[in-house]
Amino acid sequence: MNKVKMTTLALGNQTVQIDEGELVSYKVDGHEFIHQKGSPGWGSADTEMFPIIGPVAEANFIVKTTRGGSVQDQHGHFRLLKYDLVLSSVRSAVFRKAYEAGTLVDNKKYPENSNKAQLSWPYSFKFEKAFELTDTGLEVRFTITGDEGMPFMLGYHPAFKLYTAAPTIHAHGPTITLDEVLAVGSRALEVPNCNKITLKDKKSITIAIEGFQHFMCWTEVRNMVCIEPITFYPYAVEQQDLHKGFQKLKGSATFKVSLSVSD
């Protein structure tokens, strides 16, 4: 396994750049769809929320599991682990993270925003993130293997660059405006029981999902918006009851996000 800084994919009029597992650019005919680091709003371009979604400060950063309480921070310890590149070609790449049960992980939020210096999880797992360019767009596939019965949630957290003053989000209900997303604030706007969302801006991008059940939308600025596939909306319960949103791993679990664009 080789660690590299940047992986580039290309197919026809599409190009992708991946920075150590993070999708930092998706261009179609030269138009950038991904929020750029350094721009206002968020310091990342995409990330994963695993094995939990949402904040846990009100539960003293403890999440209930079948193996006892686990010390976690907002959106889980997974993002603190490093991806390894395990496979790449002109149009596809696969990255992997592996975690051994009980391993302590330094918490970057400590001490400013958390009283927990280290996080841990009482289950072992492997997590693959695969990118593939196809004739219809970009597919991002997540495959989880690990201890049988491991409880988990999964959320994918991509940020999309905005160009116009009034972009709109289209799901199965009424049109969602950027102002509506901004008004919800840090909790993120829930879009329940939905398998496809289209963001209409200067150009449009559709996010279709498999395995995930819902979306949530978040931003605090007008130049980007995160449209996040999730298995569970964390604000549906009190933080000490976050375990009620877990599903259990049976052998392996696969989730897919497909991005396709139009004018």
PDB file of C-alpha atoms in Angstrom:
ATOM      1  CA  MET A   1       0.000   0.000   0.000  1.00  0.00           C
ATOM      2  CA  ASN A   2       1.365   3.356  -1.031  1.00  0.00           C
ATOM      3  CA  LYS A   3       0.609   6.698   0.539  1.00  0.00           C
ATOM      4  CA  VAL A   4       0.352   9.492  -1.998  1.00  0.00           C
ATOM      5  CA  LYS A   5      -0.672  13.106  -1.847  1.00  0.00           C
ATOM      6  CA  MET A   6      -2.950  13.445  -4.885  1.00  0.00           C
ATOM      7  CA  THR A   7      -4.744  10.953  -7.125  1.00  0.00           C
ATOM      8  CA  THR A   8      -6.171  12.118 -10.459  1.00  0.00           C
ATOM      9  CA  LEU A   9      -8.897  10.365 -12.463  1.00  0.00           C
ATOM     10  CA  ALA A  10     -10.150  11.280 -15.920  1.00  0.00           C
ATOM     11  CA  LEU A  11     -12.778  10.122 -18.387  1.00  0.00           C
ATOM     12  CA  GLY A  12     -13.973  12.161 -21.346  1.00  0.00           C
ATOM     13  CA  ASN A  13     -14.971  15.626 -20.130  1.00  0.00           C
ATOM     14  CA  GLN A  14     -14.723  14.620 -16.442  1.00  0.00           C
ATOM     15  CA  THR A  15     -11.753  14.989 -14.097  1.00  0.00           C
ATOM     16  CA  VAL A  16     -11.435  14.092 -10.416  1.00  0.00           C
ATOM     17  CA  GLN A  17      -8.767  14.886  -7.847  1.00  0.00           C
ATOM     18  CA  ILE A  18      -8.528  12.966  -4.567  1.00  0.00           C
ATOM     19  CA  ASP A  19      -6.252  14.100  -1.744  1.00  0.00           C
ATOM     20  CA  GLU A  20      -5.482  11.086   0.463  1.00  0.00           C
ATOM     21  CA  GLY A  21      -9.028   9.780   0.140  1.00  0.00           C
ATOM     22  CA  GLU A  22     -10.734  13.184   0.173  1.00  0.00           C
ATOM     23  CA  LEU A  23     -12.625  14.268  -2.953  1.00  0.00           C
ATOM     24  CA  VAL A  24     -11.225  17.760  -3.537  1.00  0.00           C
ATOM     25  CA  SER A  25     -12.271  18.302  -7.150  1.00  0.00           C
ATOM     26  CA  TYR A  26     -14.902  17.056  -9.574  1.00  0.00           C
ATOM     27  CA  LYS A  27     -14.955  18.968 -12.852  1.00  0.00           C
ATOM     28  CA  VAL A  28     -17.162  18.439 -15.877  1.00  0.00           C
ATOM     29  CA  ASP A  29     -16.262  20.510 -18.942  1.00  0.00           C
ATOM     30  CA  GLY A  30     -14.021  22.526 -16.634  1.00  0.00           C
ATOM     31  CA  HIS A  31     -16.829  23.452 -14.206  1.00  0.00           C
ATOM     32  CA  GLU A  32     -15.889  22.758 -10.565  1.00  0.00           C
ATOM     33  CA  PHE A  33     -18.634  21.219  -8.424  1.00  0.00           C
ATOM     34  CA  ILE A  34     -16.694  20.685  -5.167  1.00  0.00           C
ATOM     35  CA  HIS A  35     -16.141  23.329  -2.479  1.00  0.00           C
ATOM     36  CA  GLN A  36     -12.501  24.383  -2.436  1.00  0.00           C
ATOM     37  CA  LYS A  37     -10.408  24.365   0.729  1.00  0.00           C
ATOM     38  CA  GLY A  38      -9.523  27.876   1.762  1.00  0.00           C
ATOM     39  CA  SER A  39     -12.878  29.242   0.649  1.00  0.00           C
ATOM     40  CA  PRO A  40     -15.255  30.439   3.403  1.00  0.00           C
ATOM     41  CA  GLY A  41     -17.523  27.906   5.071  1.00  0.00           C
ATOM     42  CA  TRP A  42     -15.602  24.708   5.790  1.00  0.00           C
ATOM     43  CA  GLY A  43     -11.987  23.590   5.892  1.00  0.00           C
ATOM     44  CA  SER A  44     -12.653  20.288   4.106  1.00  0.00           C
ATOM     45  CA  ALA A  45     -14.142  19.175   0.797  1.00  0.00           C
ATOM     46  CA  ASP A  46     -15.607  15.843   1.864  1.00  0.00           C
ATOM     47  CA  THR A  47     -15.400  13.437   4.786  1.00  0.00           C
ATOM     48  CA  GLU A  48     -17.208  10.497   6.368  1.00  0.00           C
ATOM     49  CA  MET A  49     -19.238  10.396   9.586  1.00  0.00           C
ATOM     50  CA  PHE A  50     -18.593   7.006  11.194  1.00  0.00           C
ATOM     51  CA  PRO A  51     -19.309   5.077  13.395  1.00  0.00           C
ATOM     52  CA  ILE A  52     -21.649   7.803  14.688  1.00  0.00           C
ATOM     53  CA  ILE A  53     -23.301  10.890  13.238  1.00  0.00           C
ATOM     54  CA  GLY A  54     -23.877  14.049  15.221  1.00  0.00           C
ATOM     55  CA  PRO A  55     -22.644  15.657  18.447  1.00  0.00           C
ATOM     56  CA  VAL A  56     -22.298  13.856  21.791  1.00  0.00           C
ATOM     57  CA  ALA A  57     -21.086  16.615  24.131  1.00  0.00           C
ATOM     58  CA  GLU A  58     -24.361  16.548  26.079  1.00  0.00           C
ATOM     59  CA  ALA A  59     -23.765  12.839  26.741  1.00  0.00           C
ATOM     60  CA  ASN A  60     -20.245  13.592  28.040  1.00  0.00           C
ATOM     61  CA  PHE A  61     -18.880  12.172  24.767  1.00  0.00           C
ATOM     62  CA  ILE A  62     -20.005   8.630  25.661  1.00  0.00           C
ATOM     63  CA  VAL A  63     -21.962   6.484  23.196  1.00  0.00           C
ATOM     64  CA  LYS A  64     -23.691   3.298  24.365  1.00  0.00           C
ATOM     65  CA  THR A  65     -22.760   0.074  22.549  1.00  0.00           C
ATOM     66  CA  THR A  66     -23.238  -3.638  23.177  1.00  0.00           C
ATOM     67  CA  ARG A  67     -19.650  -3.689  24.451  1.00  0.00           C
ATOM     68  CA  GLY A  68     -20.084  -0.803  26.867  1.00  0.00           C
ATOM     69  CA  GLY A  69     -19.678   2.935  26.613  1.00  0.00           C
ATOM     70  CA  SER A  70     -17.414   4.260  23.852  1.00  0.00           C
ATOM     71  CA  VAL A  71     -15.619   7.619  23.996  1.00  0.00           C
ATOM     72  CA  GLN A  72     -16.452   9.441  20.767  1.00  0.00           C
ATOM     73  CA  ASP A  73     -16.663  13.019  19.548  1.00  0.00           C
ATOM     74  CA  GLN A  74     -18.890  14.673  16.965  1.00  0.00           C
ATOM     75  CA  HIS A  75     -19.320  12.493  13.847  1.00  0.00           C
ATOM     76  CA  GLY A  76     -17.014   9.776  15.215  1.00  0.00           C
ATOM     77  CA  HIS A  77     -13.291   9.077  15.359  1.00  0.00           C
ATOM     78  CA  PHE A  78     -13.076   7.699  11.817  1.00  0.00           C
ATOM     79  CA  ARG A  79     -12.067  10.994  10.212  1.00  0.00           C
ATOM     80  CA  LEU A  80      -8.996  11.074  12.477  1.00  0.00           C
ATOM     81  CA  LEU A  81      -7.641   7.927  10.806  1.00  0.00           C
ATOM     82  CA  LYS A  82      -5.553   8.018   7.619  1.00  0.00           C
ATOM     83  CA  TYR A  83      -6.532   6.475   4.294  1.00  0.00           C
ATOM     84  CA  ASP A  84      -4.150   4.226   2.366  1.00  0.00           C
ATOM     85  CA  LEU A  85      -4.366   4.041  -1.410  1.00  0.00           C
ATOM     86  CA  VAL A  86      -4.757   0.363  -2.302  1.00  0.00           C
ATOM     87  CA  LEU A  87      -5.655   0.508  -6.006  1.00  0.00           C
ATOM     88  CA  SER A  88      -5.719   3.121  -8.757  1.00  0.00           C
ATOM     89  CA  SER A  89      -6.184   3.384 -12.519  1.00  0.00           C
ATOM     90  CA  VAL A  90      -7.018   6.130 -14.993  1.00  0.00           C
ATOM     91  CA  ARG A  91     -10.698   6.156 -14.020  1.00  0.00           C
ATOM     92  CA  SER A  92     -10.892   4.545 -10.561  1.00  0.00           C
ATOM     93  CA  ALA A  93      -9.209   4.438  -7.157  1.00  0.00           C
ATOM     94  CA  VAL A  94      -9.747   2.596  -3.878  1.00  0.00           C
ATOM     95  CA  PHE A  95      -8.715   3.856  -0.436  1.00  0.00           C
ATOM     96  CA  ARG A  96      -8.833   1.955   2.847  1.00  0.00           C
ATOM     97  CA  LYS A  97      -8.808   2.624   6.584  1.00  0.00           C
ATOM     98  CA  ALA A  98      -8.415  -0.133   9.167  1.00  0.00           C
ATOM     99  CA  TYR A  99      -9.029   0.083  12.890  1.00  0.00           C
ATOM    100  CA  GLU A 100      -8.338  -2.417  15.696  1.00  0.00           C
ATOM    101  CA  ALA A 101     -10.794  -2.492  18.578  1.00  0.00           C
ATOM    102  CA  GLY A 102      -9.794  -0.380  21.550  1.00  0.00           C
ATOM    103  CA  THR A 103      -7.005   1.550  19.803  1.00  0.00           C
ATOM    104  CA  LEU A 104      -6.728   5.069  21.223  1.00  0.00           C
ATOM    105  CA  VAL A 105      -6.940   7.922  18.703  1.00  0.00           C
ATOM    106  CA  ASP A 106      -5.832  11.452  19.569  1.00  0.00           C
ATOM    107  CA  ASN A 107      -8.768  13.879  19.486  1.00  0.00           C
ATOM    108  CA  LYS A 108      -7.969  17.035  17.507  1.00  0.00           C
ATOM    109  CA  LYS A 109     -10.814  18.869  19.258  1.00  0.00           C
ATOM    110  CA  TYR A 110      -9.116  18.521  22.647  1.00  0.00           C
ATOM    111  CA  PRO A 111      -8.824  20.666  24.707  1.00  0.00           C
ATOM    112  CA  GLU A 112     -10.501  23.640  22.996  1.00  0.00           C
ATOM    113  CA  ASN A 113     -13.780  21.948  22.046  1.00  0.00           C
ATOM    114  CA  SER A 114     -13.763  18.670  23.951  1.00  0.00           C
ATOM    115  CA  ASN A 115     -12.723  17.318  27.341  1.00  0.00           C
ATOM    116  CA  LYS A 116     -11.670  13.976  25.841  1.00  0.00           C
ATOM    117  CA  ALA A 117      -8.026  13.770  24.795  1.00  0.00           C
ATOM    118  CA  GLN A 118      -8.436  10.389  23.106  1.00  0.00           C
ATOM    119  CA  LEU A 119     -11.241   8.470  21.435  1.00  0.00           C
ATOM    120  CA  SER A 120     -11.773   4.750  20.939  1.00  0.00           C
ATOM    121  CA  TRP A 121     -14.235   2.187  19.603  1.00  0.00           C
ATOM    122  CA  PRO A 122     -14.695  -1.356  20.991  1.00  0.00           C
ATOM    123  CA  TYR A 123     -14.943  -3.018  17.548  1.00  0.00           C
ATOM    124  CA  SER A 124     -12.498  -3.729  14.743  1.00  0.00           C
ATOM    125  CA  PHE A 125     -13.337  -2.774  11.165  1.00  0.00           C
ATOM    126  CA  LYS A 126     -12.027  -2.122   7.674  1.00  0.00           C
ATOM    127  CA  PHE A 127     -13.520   0.619   5.556  1.00  0.00           C
ATOM    128  CA  GLU A 128     -13.028   1.054   1.806  1.00  0.00           C
ATOM    129  CA  LYS A 129     -13.884   4.164  -0.187  1.00  0.00           C
ATOM    130  CA  ALA A 130     -13.880   3.556  -3.940  1.00  0.00           C
ATOM    131  CA  PHE A 131     -14.166   6.175  -6.675  1.00  0.00           C
ATOM    132  CA  GLU A 132     -15.065   5.366 -10.267  1.00  0.00           C
ATOM    133  CA  LEU A 133     -15.753   7.613 -13.220  1.00  0.00           C
ATOM    134  CA  THR A 134     -18.402   6.263 -15.594  1.00  0.00           C
ATOM    135  CA  ASP A 135     -20.022   7.610 -18.729  1.00  0.00           C
ATOM    136  CA  THR A 136     -22.855   8.985 -16.557  1.00  0.00           C
ATOM    137  CA  GLY A 137     -20.855  10.539 -13.714  1.00  0.00           C
ATOM    138  CA  LEU A 138     -18.856   9.780 -10.575  1.00  0.00           C
ATOM    139  CA  GLU A 139     -19.621   6.878  -8.256  1.00  0.00           C
ATOM    140  CA  VAL A 140     -18.371   6.769  -4.666  1.00  0.00           C
ATOM    141  CA  ARG A 141     -18.798   3.392  -2.973  1.00  0.00           C
ATOM    142  CA  PHE A 142     -18.259   2.596   0.714  1.00  0.00           C
ATOM    143  CA  THR A 143     -17.709  -0.975   1.903  1.00  0.00           C
ATOM    144  CA  ILE A 144     -17.550  -1.801   5.614  1.00  0.00           C
ATOM    145  CA  THR A 145     -16.343  -5.102   7.055  1.00  0.00           C
ATOM    146  CA  GLY A 146     -15.630  -5.842  10.686  1.00  0.00           C
ATOM    147  CA  ASP A 147     -16.773  -7.511  13.866  1.00  0.00           C
ATOM    148  CA  GLU A 148     -20.093  -9.272  13.414  1.00  0.00           C
ATOM    149  CA  GLY A 149     -22.906  -7.258  14.958  1.00  0.00           C
ATOM    150  CA  MET A 150     -20.893  -4.036  15.205  1.00  0.00           C
ATOM    151  CA  PRO A 151     -23.291  -1.108  15.667  1.00  0.00           C
ATOM    152  CA  PHE A 152     -22.722   1.850  13.389  1.00  0.00           C
ATOM    153  CA  MET A 153     -24.117   4.810  11.516  1.00  0.00           C
ATOM    154  CA  LEU A 154     -22.681   6.147   8.276  1.00  0.00           C
ATOM    155  CA  GLY A 155     -22.869   9.586   6.771  1.00  0.00           C
ATOM    156  CA  TYR A 156     -21.092  11.008   3.728  1.00  0.00           C
ATOM    157  CA  HIS A 157     -20.306  14.714   3.973  1.00  0.00           C
ATOM    158  CA  PRO A 158     -19.458  16.277   0.572  1.00  0.00           C
ATOM    159  CA  ALA A 159     -19.478  20.058   0.104  1.00  0.00           C
ATOM    160  CA  PHE A 160     -20.608  21.595  -3.169  1.00  0.00           C
ATOM    161  CA  LYS A 161     -19.447  24.929  -4.533  1.00  0.00           C
ATOM    162  CA  LEU A 162     -22.176  27.502  -5.209  1.00  0.00           C
ATOM    163  CA  TYR A 163     -22.075  30.126  -7.956  1.00  0.00           C
ATOM    164  CA  THR A 164     -25.458  31.865  -8.003  1.00  0.00           C
ATOM    165  CA  ALA A 165     -27.279  33.952  -5.394  1.00  0.00           C
ATOM    166  CA  ALA A 166     -30.293  31.656  -5.144  1.00  0.00           C
ATOM    167  CA  PRO A 167     -29.488  27.970  -5.732  1.00  0.00           C
ATOM    168  CA  THR A 168     -32.250  25.472  -4.962  1.00  0.00           C
ATOM    169  CA  ILE A 169     -32.367  21.896  -3.675  1.00  0.00           C
ATOM    170  CA  HIS A 170     -34.935  19.508  -5.142  1.00  0.00           C
ATOM    171  CA  ALA A 171     -35.949  16.280  -3.410  1.00  0.00           C
ATOM    172  CA  HIS A 172     -39.313  14.491  -3.172  1.00  0.00           C
ATOM    173  CA  GLY A 173     -41.087  17.424  -1.498  1.00  0.00           C
ATOM    174  CA  PRO A 174     -41.196  21.193  -1.875  1.00  0.00           C
ATOM    175  CA  THR A 175     -38.166  23.010  -3.244  1.00  0.00           C
ATOM    176  CA  ILE A 176     -35.619  23.806  -0.529  1.00  0.00           C
ATOM    177  CA  THR A 177     -33.914  27.185  -0.670  1.00  0.00           C
ATOM    178  CA  LEU A 178     -30.456  28.077   0.550  1.00  0.00           C
ATOM    179  CA  ASP A 179     -32.050  30.435   3.076  1.00  0.00           C
ATOM    180  CA  GLU A 180     -33.966  27.505   4.579  1.00  0.00           C
ATOM    181  CA  VAL A 181     -30.755  25.530   5.032  1.00  0.00           C
ATOM    182  CA  LEU A 182     -29.014  28.537   6.582  1.00  0.00           C
ATOM    183  CA  ALA A 183     -31.919  29.071   8.986  1.00  0.00           C
ATOM    184  CA  VAL A 184     -31.566  25.587  10.511  1.00  0.00           C
ATOM    185  CA  GLY A 185     -27.941  26.277  11.431  1.00  0.00           C
ATOM    186  CA  SER A 186     -25.581  23.667  12.844  1.00  0.00           C
ATOM    187  CA  ARG A 187     -28.293  21.026  13.291  1.00  0.00           C
ATOM    188  CA  ALA A 188     -28.552  20.553   9.484  1.00  0.00           C
ATOM    189  CA  LEU A 189     -31.851  20.361   7.610  1.00  0.00           C
ATOM    190  CA  GLU A 190     -33.277  16.832   7.481  1.00  0.00           C
ATOM    191  CA  VAL A 191     -34.581  15.427   4.181  1.00  0.00           C
ATOM    192  CA  PRO A 192     -36.058  12.100   5.340  1.00  0.00           C
ATOM    193  CA  ASN A 193     -36.775   8.943   3.343  1.00  0.00           C
ATOM    194  CA  CYS A 194     -35.155  10.226   0.175  1.00  0.00           C
ATOM    195  CA  ASN A 195     -32.853   8.529  -2.334  1.00  0.00           C
ATOM    196  CA  LYS A 196     -32.057  11.401  -4.705  1.00  0.00           C
ATOM    197  CA  ILE A 197     -31.468  15.150  -4.491  1.00  0.00           C
ATOM    198  CA  THR A 198     -30.687  17.643  -7.250  1.00  0.00           C
ATOM    199  CA  LEU A 199     -28.807  20.848  -6.502  1.00  0.00           C
ATOM    200  CA  LYS A 200     -29.718  23.451  -9.120  1.00  0.00           C
ATOM    201  CA  ASP A 201     -27.199  26.241  -9.513  1.00  0.00           C
ATOM    202  CA  LYS A 202     -25.217  27.614 -12.489  1.00  0.00           C
ATOM    203  CA  LYS A 203     -25.093  23.956 -13.447  1.00  0.00           C
ATOM    204  CA  SER A 204     -27.017  21.169 -11.748  1.00  0.00           C
ATOM    205  CA  ILE A 205     -25.722  18.094  -9.954  1.00  0.00           C
ATOM    206  CA  THR A 206     -27.800  15.130  -8.789  1.00  0.00           C
ATOM    207  CA  ILE A 207     -26.802  13.032  -5.793  1.00  0.00           C
ATOM    208  CA  ALA A 208     -28.379   9.550  -5.872  1.00  0.00           C
ATOM    209  CA  ILE A 209     -27.861   7.073  -3.044  1.00  0.00           C
ATOM    210  CA  GLU A 210     -28.065   3.354  -2.294  1.00  0.00           C
ATOM    211  CA  GLY A 211     -27.916   1.943   1.251  1.00  0.00           C
ATOM    212  CA  PHE A 212     -28.387   5.326   2.897  1.00  0.00           C
ATOM    213  CA  GLN A 213     -31.948   6.245   3.895  1.00  0.00           C
ATOM    214  CA  HIS A 214     -31.958  10.028   4.245  1.00  0.00           C
ATOM    215  CA  PHE A 215     -30.124  13.269   3.549  1.00  0.00           C
ATOM    216  CA  MET A 216     -29.290  16.292   5.642  1.00  0.00           C
ATOM    217  CA  CYS A 217     -28.225  19.673   4.279  1.00  0.00           C
ATOM    218  CA  TRP A 218     -25.879  22.087   6.016  1.00  0.00           C
ATOM    219  CA  THR A 219     -24.114  25.371   5.440  1.00  0.00           C
ATOM    220  CA  GLU A 220     -23.378  28.578   7.292  1.00  0.00           C
ATOM    221  CA  VAL A 221     -22.289  30.558   4.198  1.00  0.00           C
ATOM    222  CA  ARG A 222     -23.688  31.322   0.743  1.00  0.00           C
ATOM    223  CA  ASN A 223     -20.803  30.006  -1.360  1.00  0.00           C
ATOM    224  CA  MET A 224     -21.166  26.291  -0.499  1.00  0.00           C
ATOM    225  CA  VAL A 225     -23.652  23.727   0.727  1.00  0.00           C
ATOM    226  CA  CYS A 226     -23.176  20.209   2.086  1.00  0.00           C
ATOM    227  CA  ILE A 227     -25.702  17.625   0.887  1.00  0.00           C
ATOM    228  CA  GLU A 228     -25.084  14.609   3.090  1.00  0.00           C
ATOM    229  CA  PRO A 229     -26.419  11.057   2.657  1.00  0.00           C
ATOM    230  CA  ILE A 230     -27.021   9.519   6.084  1.00  0.00           C
ATOM    231  CA  THR A 231     -28.320   6.305   7.625  1.00  0.00           C
ATOM    232  CA  PHE A 232     -29.780   8.167  10.620  1.00  0.00           C
ATOM    233  CA  TYR A 233     -30.651  11.770  11.445  1.00  0.00           C
ATOM    234  CA  PRO A 234     -28.932  12.311  14.832  1.00  0.00           C
ATOM    235  CA  TYR A 235     -31.179  15.110  16.057  1.00  0.00           C
ATOM    236  CA  ALA A 236     -34.161  12.741  16.074  1.00  0.00           C
ATOM    237  CA  VAL A 237     -33.081  11.617  19.567  1.00  0.00           C
ATOM    238  CA  GLU A 238     -31.381  13.063  22.637  1.00  0.00           C
ATOM    239  CA  GLN A 239     -27.601  12.700  22.531  1.00  0.00           C
ATOM    240  CA  GLN A 240     -27.539  10.102  25.312  1.00  0.00           C
ATOM    241  CA  ASP A 241     -29.912   8.014  23.179  1.00  0.00           C
ATOM    242  CA  LEU A 242     -27.854   8.175  19.988  1.00  0.00           C
ATOM    243  CA  HIS A 243     -27.410   4.389  20.100  1.00  0.00           C
ATOM    244  CA  LYS A 244     -31.059   4.050  19.057  1.00  0.00           C
ATOM    245  CA  GLY A 245     -29.999   5.035  15.546  1.00  0.00           C
ATOM    246  CA  PHE A 246     -27.470   2.231  15.100  1.00  0.00           C
ATOM    247  CA  GLN A 247     -27.738  -0.529  12.567  1.00  0.00           C
ATOM    248  CA  LYS A 248     -25.729  -3.736  13.035  1.00  0.00           C
ATOM    249  CA  LEU A 249     -23.058  -5.040  10.710  1.00  0.00           C
ATOM    250  CA  LYS A 250     -23.860  -8.408   9.167  1.00  0.00           C
ATOM    251  CA  GLY A 251     -20.779  -9.650   7.338  1.00  0.00           C
ATOM    252  CA  SER A 252     -20.306  -6.507   5.272  1.00  0.00           C
ATOM    253  CA  ALA A 253     -22.280  -3.432   4.283  1.00  0.00           C
ATOM    254  CA  THR A 254     -22.082  -1.440   1.058  1.00  0.00           C
ATOM    255  CA  PHE A 255     -23.316   2.095   0.366  1.00  0.00           C
ATOM    256  CA  LYS A 256     -23.153   4.057  -2.880  1.00  0.00           C
ATOM    257  CA  VAL A 257     -23.347   7.692  -3.894  1.00  0.00           C
ATOM    258  CA  SER A 258     -23.677   8.598  -7.585  1.00  0.00           C
ATOM    259  CA  LEU A 259     -23.026  12.122  -8.855  1.00  0.00           C
ATOM    260  CA  SER A 260     -24.361  13.162 -12.254  1.00  0.00           C
ATOM    261  CA  VAL A 261     -24.451  16.633 -13.770  1.00  0.00           C
ATOM    262  CA  SER A 262     -26.591  18.635 -16.182  1.00  0.00           C
ATOM    263  CA  ASP A 263     -26.920  22.210 -17.389  1.00  0.00           C
TER     264      ASP A 263
END
